[in-house]
Amino acid sequence: MEKKQVEAITARDVDFAQWFTDVVKKAGLIDYSSVKGMFILRPYGYAIWENMQAVLDAEFKKLGHENVYMPMLIPESLLQKEKDHVEGFAPECAWVTYGGSEKLEERLCIRPTSETLFCEHYANIIHSYRDLPKLYNQWCSVLRWEKTSRPFLRHREFLWQEGHTMHATAEEAMEETVRMLNCYADFCENVLAMPVVRGVKTEKEKFKGAEKTYTVECMMHDKKALQAGTSHYFGDGFARAFGITFTDKNNQQAYPHQTSWGVSTRLIGGIIMTHGDDNGLILPPRIAPTQVMVIPVAQHKSGVLEAAGALRSRLANAGFRVKMDESEQSFGWKAAEYEMRGVPLRLEIGPKDMEKGQCCIARRDTGEKTFVLLDQVEETVRRLLDEVHQNMYDQAKKNLEDNTCEAQTLEEVKTIVNSRGGFVKTKWCGQLECELKMKEDAGVSSRCMPLSQSGTKGVCPVCGKLCTTDIYWGVAY
């Protein structure tokens, strides 16, 4: 029996949770630390985040946002200023009570999110309509004392970005909220190849302290939902709580309207669970740390390493993220290793290829191999990377569409959830009691009310009332 080149990865359909853990460990994305719930992002995992960060940061700046950095410690008195907000985060707060050997007069919370810090700062710098809008973003880590943890999906400490903006009018703030939701949706689809459902959270599921929470929801391979990013409209609630006022154009005192929005390293978990297969990672080309891995075949033979090195240099000069493996590992080991690590394209060149003036390019997503003339390598790689992205998106879109079902009754919802899973689309009357009953009886939570509403009439599957609101339900991470 042929020896496997890479340690076995549990099959997805046998044990999806174990498959996920196997992949993040064996692909070198993450390691466990001595503190429960706190993970080590290894270079390969961190490089994915760096590439995501670079794309998002550029998009934010195009929209006029500026990066700032707030302290990581929040005085308890500051956190208490917005009642709903502090109640929502209180169970997850970690507190600093000593500075050196001295007990502090006031407890300091390690930031679970930074609304209160931004509001304290905005109260000091916003005085006139000329000071608005304020479009700030912060890249940082936050700490939430989760009871259970999983790599990328639920960390106690995780990396993210949090945007916090202030506007003169409610209309401007709402425009910003929706603009950033669309920014996240475009990023997920056009960069991460993850199709999304854009929608609004229910009152029960919205961010604590927000008037409205918008979300992008994605479906994973196991048909569970992942909340990939959120954008919140706060109205003037925080401004009132923190005494933030400005003189408007009519020389009247007014409260500014606020938004916040964020995505985190949780998206890396989404990439893995959307695109990966039984052989490991499949990384979207636009954020893959290495887009092309050059592997010399029979590298001990004359001229092979030089030819492979020349291709690597050409691709690097053309702007691709490319590496070459000239280690003494076997060709089979190298092929399996970079398949497991999800490198989008593998470029092979050996003595026979050199004689024919060609190389071989293998795609990670389909396994398809293409022989390419050496003078056409750059244009072929560019085309193939775009094709890989599109195929990954199409496969994920098919998974979303094939596993989204409509239901009219609670029994139908239960049957769909128990037999096949996925998203269930129903009507909803808007009552909390029906939302709770759906969770209790069918085991699903509300994911969102999609922005694209059908406008048709139907009945709420729980109470039977006639209503028009479409809503998605699902089991979520």
Coordinates of C-alpha atoms in Angstrom, one line a residue:
M1 CA 0.0 0.0 0.0
E2 CA 1.4 3.4 -1.0
K3 CA 2.4 5.5 2.0
K4 CA 0.5 8.8 2.4
Q5 CA 2.6 11.8 1.8
V6 CA 0.8 14.0 4.4
E7 CA -0.8 12.9 7.7
A8 CA -4.4 11.9 7.3
I9 CA -7.1 14.6 7.6
T10 CA -10.5 13.4 8.9
A11 CA -13.1 13.4 6.2
R12 CA -15.5 16.3 6.3
D13 CA -18.6 14.1 6.1
V14 CA -17.4 11.8 8.8
D15 CA -16.7 14.5 11.5
F16 CA -16.8 18.1 10.3
A17 CA -15.6 19.6 13.6
Q18 CA -12.5 17.2 13.7
W19 CA -11.8 17.9 10.0
F20 CA -11.7 21.6 10.8
T21 CA -9.3 21.1 13.7
D22 CA -7.1 18.8 11.6
V23 CA -6.9 21.4 8.8
V24 CA -6.0 24.4 11.0
K25 CA -3.3 22.4 12.8
K26 CA -1.8 20.5 9.9
A27 CA -1.8 23.5 7.5
G28 CA 0.2 25.4 10.1
L29 CA -2.5 28.1 10.7
I30 CA -2.8 28.0 14.4
D31 CA -1.5 26.5 17.7
Y32 CA -2.8 26.3 21.2
S33 CA -1.4 28.4 24.0
S34 CA -1.3 27.7 27.7
V35 CA -4.4 29.9 28.3
K36 CA -7.7 28.3 27.4
G37 CA -9.4 30.1 24.5
M38 CA -6.3 32.0 23.4
F39 CA -4.6 30.8 20.3
I40 CA -1.3 31.4 18.5
L41 CA -1.6 32.6 15.0
R42 CA 1.3 31.0 13.2
P43 CA 3.0 32.7 10.2
Y44 CA 0.8 31.1 7.5
G45 CA -2.4 31.9 9.4
Y46 CA -1.3 35.5 10.2
A47 CA -0.2 36.0 6.5
I48 CA -3.8 35.3 5.5
W49 CA -5.0 37.9 7.9
E50 CA -2.4 40.4 6.7
N51 CA -3.6 40.0 3.1
M52 CA -7.3 40.4 4.2
Q53 CA -6.3 43.5 6.2
A54 CA -4.4 45.1 3.3
V55 CA -7.5 44.7 1.0
L56 CA -10.0 46.0 3.6
D57 CA -7.8 48.9 4.8
A58 CA -7.4 50.1 1.2
E59 CA -11.2 50.0 0.7
F60 CA -11.8 51.8 4.0
K61 CA -9.4 54.6 3.0
K62 CA -11.0 54.9 -0.4
L63 CA -14.2 55.7 1.5
G64 CA -12.5 58.4 3.5
H65 CA -11.8 56.5 6.8
E66 CA -8.7 57.1 8.9
N67 CA -7.0 54.7 11.2
V68 CA -6.6 55.5 14.9
Y69 CA -5.7 53.5 18.0
M70 CA -7.5 53.6 21.3
P71 CA -6.3 52.3 24.7
M72 CA -7.0 48.6 25.6
L73 CA -8.3 49.4 29.1
I74 CA -11.7 50.9 29.8
P75 CA -12.6 52.3 33.3
E76 CA -15.7 50.6 34.7
S77 CA -17.4 54.0 35.1
L78 CA -17.0 54.7 31.4
L79 CA -18.4 51.3 30.4
Q80 CA -21.4 51.9 32.6
K81 CA -22.6 55.0 30.7
E82 CA -24.6 53.1 28.1
K83 CA -26.9 50.7 29.9
D84 CA -27.9 48.3 27.1
H85 CA -24.3 48.1 25.9
V86 CA -22.7 47.2 29.2
E87 CA -25.4 44.7 30.0
G88 CA -24.8 42.9 26.7
F89 CA -21.0 42.6 27.3
A90 CA -20.9 42.2 31.1
P91 CA -20.7 38.4 31.1
E92 CA -17.7 38.5 28.8
C93 CA -15.7 41.2 30.4
A94 CA -12.2 40.5 31.8
W95 CA -11.1 42.9 34.5
V96 CA -7.7 44.3 35.6
T97 CA -7.9 45.0 39.4
Y98 CA -4.2 45.4 40.3
G99 CA -1.4 47.6 38.9
G100 CA 1.8 46.0 39.9
S101 CA 1.2 45.0 43.6
E102 CA -1.4 47.8 44.3
K103 CA -5.1 47.3 44.1
L104 CA -6.7 49.8 41.7
E105 CA -9.3 52.3 42.9
E106 CA -11.4 51.4 39.9
R107 CA -11.6 48.2 37.9
L108 CA -10.4 48.4 34.3
C109 CA -12.1 46.3 31.6
I110 CA -9.9 44.9 28.8
R111 CA -11.8 46.1 25.8
P112 CA -14.4 43.7 24.4
T113 CA -15.2 46.4 21.9
S114 CA -14.4 50.1 21.9
E115 CA -17.6 52.2 21.5
T116 CA -17.2 53.8 24.9
L117 CA -13.6 54.8 24.3
F118 CA -14.5 56.4 20.9
C119 CA -17.4 58.2 22.5
E120 CA -15.2 59.6 25.3
H121 CA -12.8 60.9 22.6
Y122 CA -15.5 62.2 20.3
A123 CA -17.0 64.2 23.2
N124 CA -13.6 66.1 23.4
I125 CA -13.2 66.8 19.7
I126 CA -16.7 67.3 18.2
H127 CA -18.1 70.8 18.8
S128 CA -19.4 72.0 15.4
Y129 CA -21.0 70.6 12.2
R130 CA -17.6 71.5 10.6
D131 CA -16.1 68.7 12.8
L132 CA -18.3 66.1 11.1
P133 CA -18.3 63.5 9.8
K134 CA -15.7 61.6 11.8
L135 CA -14.8 58.4 10.0
Y136 CA -12.4 56.4 12.2
N137 CA -11.3 52.8 12.1
Q138 CA -9.1 50.8 14.5
W139 CA -7.2 47.6 13.9
C140 CA -6.6 45.8 17.2
S141 CA -7.4 42.8 19.4
V142 CA -10.3 42.5 21.8
L143 CA -10.9 40.2 24.7
R144 CA -14.2 38.4 25.4
W145 CA -14.2 35.7 28.1
E146 CA -16.0 33.0 26.1
K147 CA -16.9 29.9 28.0
T148 CA -16.2 27.7 25.0
S149 CA -13.7 28.3 22.2
R150 CA -12.7 27.0 18.7
P151 CA -9.9 28.0 16.5
F152 CA -10.8 31.2 14.5
L153 CA -14.5 30.8 15.2
R154 CA -14.5 31.7 18.9
H155 CA -11.4 33.1 20.6
R156 CA -11.2 34.8 23.9
E157 CA -8.7 37.2 22.3
F158 CA -9.1 37.8 18.6
L159 CA -7.9 40.3 15.9
W160 CA -10.4 42.5 14.2
Q161 CA -11.1 46.0 12.8
E162 CA -13.8 48.2 14.3
G163 CA -15.0 51.3 12.5
H164 CA -16.7 54.0 14.6
T165 CA -18.2 57.0 12.8
M166 CA -20.1 60.1 13.8
H167 CA -22.5 62.1 11.5
A168 CA -24.5 65.2 11.6
T169 CA -27.8 63.5 10.6
A170 CA -29.5 60.2 10.9
E171 CA -29.7 59.9 7.1
E172 CA -25.9 60.2 6.7
A173 CA -25.3 57.7 9.5
M174 CA -27.8 55.2 7.9
E175 CA -26.1 55.7 4.5
E176 CA -22.7 54.9 6.2
T177 CA -24.2 51.8 7.9
V178 CA -25.4 50.3 4.7
R179 CA -22.3 51.4 2.7
M180 CA -20.1 49.5 5.1
L181 CA -22.4 46.4 5.0
N182 CA -22.0 46.5 1.2
C183 CA -18.2 46.9 1.6
Y184 CA -18.1 43.7 3.6
A185 CA -20.4 41.9 1.2
D186 CA -18.3 42.8 -1.8
F187 CA -15.1 41.8 0.1
C188 CA -16.6 38.4 1.0
E189 CA -17.8 37.7 -2.6
N190 CA -15.1 39.4 -4.7
V191 CA -12.0 38.6 -2.6
L192 CA -12.9 35.6 -0.4
A193 CA -15.2 33.9 -2.9
M194 CA -17.9 33.5 -0.2
P195 CA -21.5 34.4 -1.3
V196 CA -23.5 36.2 1.3
V197 CA -27.1 37.0 2.3
R198 CA -27.3 40.7 3.2
G199 CA -29.9 41.5 5.8
V200 CA -31.1 43.1 9.1
K201 CA -31.0 41.4 12.5
T202 CA -34.1 41.1 14.6
E203 CA -34.4 43.1 17.8
K204 CA -33.4 40.0 19.8
E205 CA -30.2 39.5 17.7
K206 CA -29.1 43.0 17.2
F207 CA -25.9 44.5 18.8
K208 CA -26.5 45.7 22.3
G209 CA -27.0 49.4 22.3
A210 CA -27.7 49.6 18.5
E211 CA -31.0 50.7 16.9
K212 CA -30.4 48.5 13.9
T213 CA -27.8 45.8 13.0
Y214 CA -27.1 44.8 9.4
T215 CA -25.3 41.5 8.7
V216 CA -23.7 39.4 6.0
E217 CA -24.5 35.7 6.5
C218 CA -22.6 32.9 4.8
M219 CA -23.3 29.2 4.5
M220 CA -20.5 26.8 5.4
H221 CA -20.0 23.4 3.7
D222 CA -21.9 21.7 6.6
K223 CA -24.8 24.0 5.9
K224 CA -24.5 26.0 9.1
A225 CA -24.5 29.8 9.1
L226 CA -21.6 32.0 9.8
Q227 CA -22.2 35.7 10.7
A228 CA -19.3 37.1 8.6
G229 CA -19.6 40.8 9.4
T230 CA -21.9 43.3 11.0
S231 CA -22.7 47.0 10.6
H232 CA -24.6 48.9 13.3
Y233 CA -26.6 52.1 13.4
F234 CA -26.7 53.6 16.9
G235 CA -28.9 56.6 16.3
D236 CA -27.9 59.3 18.9
G237 CA -28.2 57.0 21.9
F238 CA -24.4 56.9 22.7
A239 CA -24.1 60.6 22.0
R240 CA -26.7 61.4 24.6
A241 CA -25.2 59.0 27.1
F242 CA -21.7 60.5 26.7
G243 CA -22.8 64.2 26.3
I244 CA -21.5 64.5 22.7
T245 CA -23.1 67.6 21.1
F246 CA -22.3 70.0 18.3
T247 CA -23.6 73.3 17.0
D248 CA -25.4 72.6 13.7
K249 CA -25.8 74.9 10.7
N250 CA -28.7 76.7 12.3
N251 CA -26.6 77.4 15.3
Q252 CA -28.6 74.9 17.4
Q253 CA -27.2 72.3 19.7
A254 CA -27.6 68.8 18.3
Y255 CA -26.6 65.2 19.0
P256 CA -24.5 63.4 16.3
H257 CA -25.6 60.0 14.9
Q258 CA -23.2 57.1 15.2
T259 CA -22.3 53.8 13.5
S260 CA -19.9 51.0 14.1
W261 CA -18.9 48.0 12.0
G262 CA -16.4 45.2 12.2
V263 CA -15.0 41.9 10.8
S264 CA -12.5 39.7 12.5
T265 CA -10.2 36.7 12.1
R266 CA -13.4 34.6 12.3
L267 CA -13.5 35.1 8.5
I268 CA -10.5 32.8 8.2
G269 CA -12.6 30.1 9.8
G270 CA -15.3 30.9 7.2
I271 CA -12.8 30.5 4.3
I272 CA -11.8 27.1 5.6
M273 CA -15.3 25.8 6.2
T274 CA -16.6 27.2 2.9
H275 CA -13.9 26.1 0.5
G276 CA -11.8 23.3 2.1
D277 CA -12.0 19.6 1.2
D278 CA -10.8 16.3 2.5
N279 CA -7.2 17.1 1.4
G280 CA -7.1 20.3 3.4
L281 CA -7.3 24.0 2.6
I282 CA -8.4 25.6 -0.6
L283 CA -7.5 29.3 -0.4
P284 CA -9.0 32.1 -2.4
P285 CA -6.3 33.4 -4.7
R286 CA -6.8 37.0 -3.8
I287 CA -5.7 36.5 -0.1
A288 CA -3.6 33.3 -0.4
P289 CA -0.1 34.0 1.1
T290 CA 1.4 32.1 -1.8
Q291 CA -0.6 32.1 -5.1
V292 CA 1.9 30.0 -7.0
M293 CA 4.3 27.3 -5.7
V294 CA 7.0 26.4 -8.2
I295 CA 8.3 22.8 -7.8
P296 CA 11.3 21.7 -9.8
V297 CA 10.9 18.1 -11.0
A298 CA 14.1 15.9 -10.9
Q299 CA 15.9 19.0 -9.6
H300 CA 19.2 17.2 -9.3
K301 CA 19.4 17.2 -13.1
S302 CA 21.3 19.9 -14.9
G303 CA 19.6 23.2 -15.4
V304 CA 16.3 22.3 -13.6
L305 CA 16.8 24.5 -10.6
E306 CA 17.9 27.4 -12.7
A307 CA 14.8 27.1 -15.0
A308 CA 12.5 26.9 -12.0
G309 CA 14.2 29.8 -10.4
A310 CA 13.8 31.9 -13.6
L311 CA 10.1 31.2 -13.6
R312 CA 9.8 32.2 -10.0
S313 CA 11.5 35.5 -10.6
R314 CA 9.4 36.2 -13.7
L315 CA 6.2 35.6 -11.7
A316 CA 7.4 37.7 -8.8
N317 CA 8.3 40.5 -11.1
A318 CA 4.8 40.3 -12.6
G319 CA 3.3 40.9 -9.2
F320 CA 2.3 37.4 -8.1
R321 CA 3.0 36.0 -4.6
V322 CA 5.2 33.1 -5.5
K323 CA 7.6 30.7 -3.8
M324 CA 9.8 27.8 -4.9
D325 CA 10.4 24.6 -3.0
E326 CA 13.9 23.3 -3.7
S327 CA 14.1 21.2 -0.5
E328 CA 15.2 17.6 -0.6
Q329 CA 11.6 16.3 0.0
S330 CA 10.2 14.1 -2.7
F331 CA 8.0 15.5 -5.5
G332 CA 5.1 13.6 -4.1
W333 CA 5.5 15.0 -0.6
K334 CA 5.7 18.6 -2.0
A335 CA 2.6 18.1 -4.2
A336 CA 0.6 16.8 -1.2
E337 CA 1.9 19.4 1.2
Y338 CA 0.9 22.4 -0.9
E339 CA -2.4 20.8 -1.8
M340 CA -3.0 20.6 2.0
R341 CA -1.9 24.2 2.5
G342 CA -4.4 25.3 -0.2
V343 CA -1.9 27.0 -2.6
P344 CA -4.1 27.9 -5.6
L345 CA -1.6 27.0 -8.3
R346 CA 1.3 24.6 -8.4
L347 CA 3.8 25.1 -11.3
E348 CA 6.0 22.1 -12.2
I349 CA 9.0 22.1 -14.5
G350 CA 11.4 19.3 -15.2
P351 CA 13.9 18.2 -17.9
K352 CA 11.2 17.0 -20.3
D353 CA 9.3 20.2 -19.9
M354 CA 12.4 22.2 -20.6
E355 CA 13.0 20.3 -23.9
K356 CA 9.5 21.3 -25.0
G357 CA 9.7 24.9 -23.8
Q358 CA 6.8 24.4 -21.4
C359 CA 5.8 23.9 -17.8
C360 CA 2.8 22.2 -16.1
I361 CA 0.4 24.2 -13.9
A362 CA -2.0 22.3 -11.6
R363 CA -5.1 23.9 -10.0
R364 CA -5.9 23.3 -6.3
D365 CA -9.6 23.7 -6.7
T366 CA -10.2 21.1 -9.5
G367 CA -6.9 19.3 -9.7
E368 CA -6.8 20.0 -13.4
K369 CA -3.4 20.2 -15.0
T370 CA -2.5 22.5 -18.0
F371 CA 0.7 22.5 -20.0
V372 CA 1.8 26.1 -20.7
L373 CA 4.4 27.4 -23.1
L374 CA 7.1 29.3 -21.1
D375 CA 6.5 32.6 -22.9
Q376 CA 2.9 32.5 -21.9
V377 CA 3.3 31.7 -18.2
E378 CA 2.4 35.2 -16.7
E379 CA -0.8 35.6 -18.7
T380 CA -1.9 32.0 -18.1
V381 CA -1.3 32.3 -14.3
R382 CA -3.3 35.5 -14.2
R383 CA -6.2 33.9 -16.1
L384 CA -6.1 30.7 -14.0
L385 CA -6.1 32.6 -10.7
D386 CA -9.3 34.5 -11.8
E387 CA -10.8 31.2 -12.9
V388 CA -10.0 29.5 -9.6
H389 CA -11.7 32.4 -7.7
Q390 CA -14.8 32.2 -9.9
N391 CA -15.1 28.5 -9.6
M392 CA -14.7 28.6 -5.8
Y393 CA -17.4 31.3 -5.7
D394 CA -19.7 29.3 -8.0
Q395 CA -19.4 26.2 -5.9
A396 CA -20.1 28.0 -2.7
K397 CA -23.1 29.8 -4.3
K398 CA -24.5 26.5 -5.4
N399 CA -24.2 25.2 -1.9
L400 CA -26.1 28.2 -0.6
E401 CA -28.8 28.0 -3.2
D402 CA -29.2 24.2 -3.1
N403 CA -29.6 24.3 0.7
T404 CA -31.9 27.2 1.1
C405 CA -35.5 26.0 1.4
E406 CA -38.9 27.8 1.9
A407 CA -41.4 26.6 4.5
Q408 CA -44.9 27.7 5.5
T409 CA -45.4 25.8 8.8
L410 CA -43.3 25.1 11.9
E411 CA -43.5 21.3 11.1
E412 CA -42.1 22.0 7.7
V413 CA -39.2 24.0 9.2
K414 CA -38.5 21.1 11.7
T415 CA -38.5 18.6 8.9
I416 CA -36.1 20.6 6.7
V417 CA -33.7 21.3 9.7
N418 CA -33.7 17.6 10.8
S419 CA -33.5 16.0 7.4
R420 CA -31.1 18.3 5.5
G421 CA -30.1 21.5 7.4
G422 CA -29.3 24.7 5.6
F423 CA -31.2 28.0 5.6
V424 CA -35.0 28.0 5.9
K425 CA -36.8 31.0 4.5
T426 CA -40.3 31.8 6.0
K427 CA -42.6 34.7 6.7
W428 CA -42.4 36.2 10.2
C429 CA -44.9 38.3 12.1
G430 CA -42.2 40.2 14.0
Q431 CA -43.1 38.9 17.4
L432 CA -40.3 37.9 19.9
E433 CA -42.5 35.0 21.1
C434 CA -42.6 33.4 17.7
E435 CA -38.8 33.9 17.3
L436 CA -38.2 32.1 20.7
K437 CA -40.7 29.4 19.8
M438 CA -38.8 28.7 16.5
K439 CA -35.6 28.3 18.5
E440 CA -37.2 26.1 21.1
D441 CA -39.1 23.8 18.7
A442 CA -37.0 23.8 15.6
G443 CA -33.5 24.5 17.0
V444 CA -32.8 27.3 14.7
S445 CA -32.0 31.0 15.3
S446 CA -33.0 33.9 13.1
R447 CA -30.2 34.8 10.8
C448 CA -31.6 37.9 9.2
M449 CA -34.4 39.6 7.4
P450 CA -32.9 39.9 3.8
L451 CA -32.6 43.3 2.3
S452 CA -34.2 41.9 -0.8
Q453 CA -37.8 41.3 0.4
S454 CA -40.3 39.6 -1.9
G455 CA -43.2 41.7 -0.8
T456 CA -45.6 38.8 -1.0
K457 CA -48.0 37.9 1.7
G458 CA -47.9 34.7 3.8
V459 CA -48.3 33.4 7.3
C460 CA -45.9 33.2 10.2
P461 CA -45.2 29.5 10.6
V462 CA -45.5 29.8 14.4
C463 CA -48.6 31.9 15.1
G464 CA -50.3 31.8 11.7
K465 CA -50.7 35.5 11.4
L466 CA -50.8 37.0 7.9
C467 CA -47.5 39.0 7.3
T468 CA -45.1 40.1 4.5
T469 CA -41.6 40.0 6.2
D470 CA -39.2 37.4 4.8
I471 CA -36.7 35.9 7.3
Y472 CA -33.9 33.3 7.2
W473 CA -33.5 30.8 10.0
G474 CA -30.5 28.4 10.5
V475 CA -28.1 26.7 12.9
A476 CA -25.1 29.0 13.3
Y477 CA -21.5 29.0 14.5

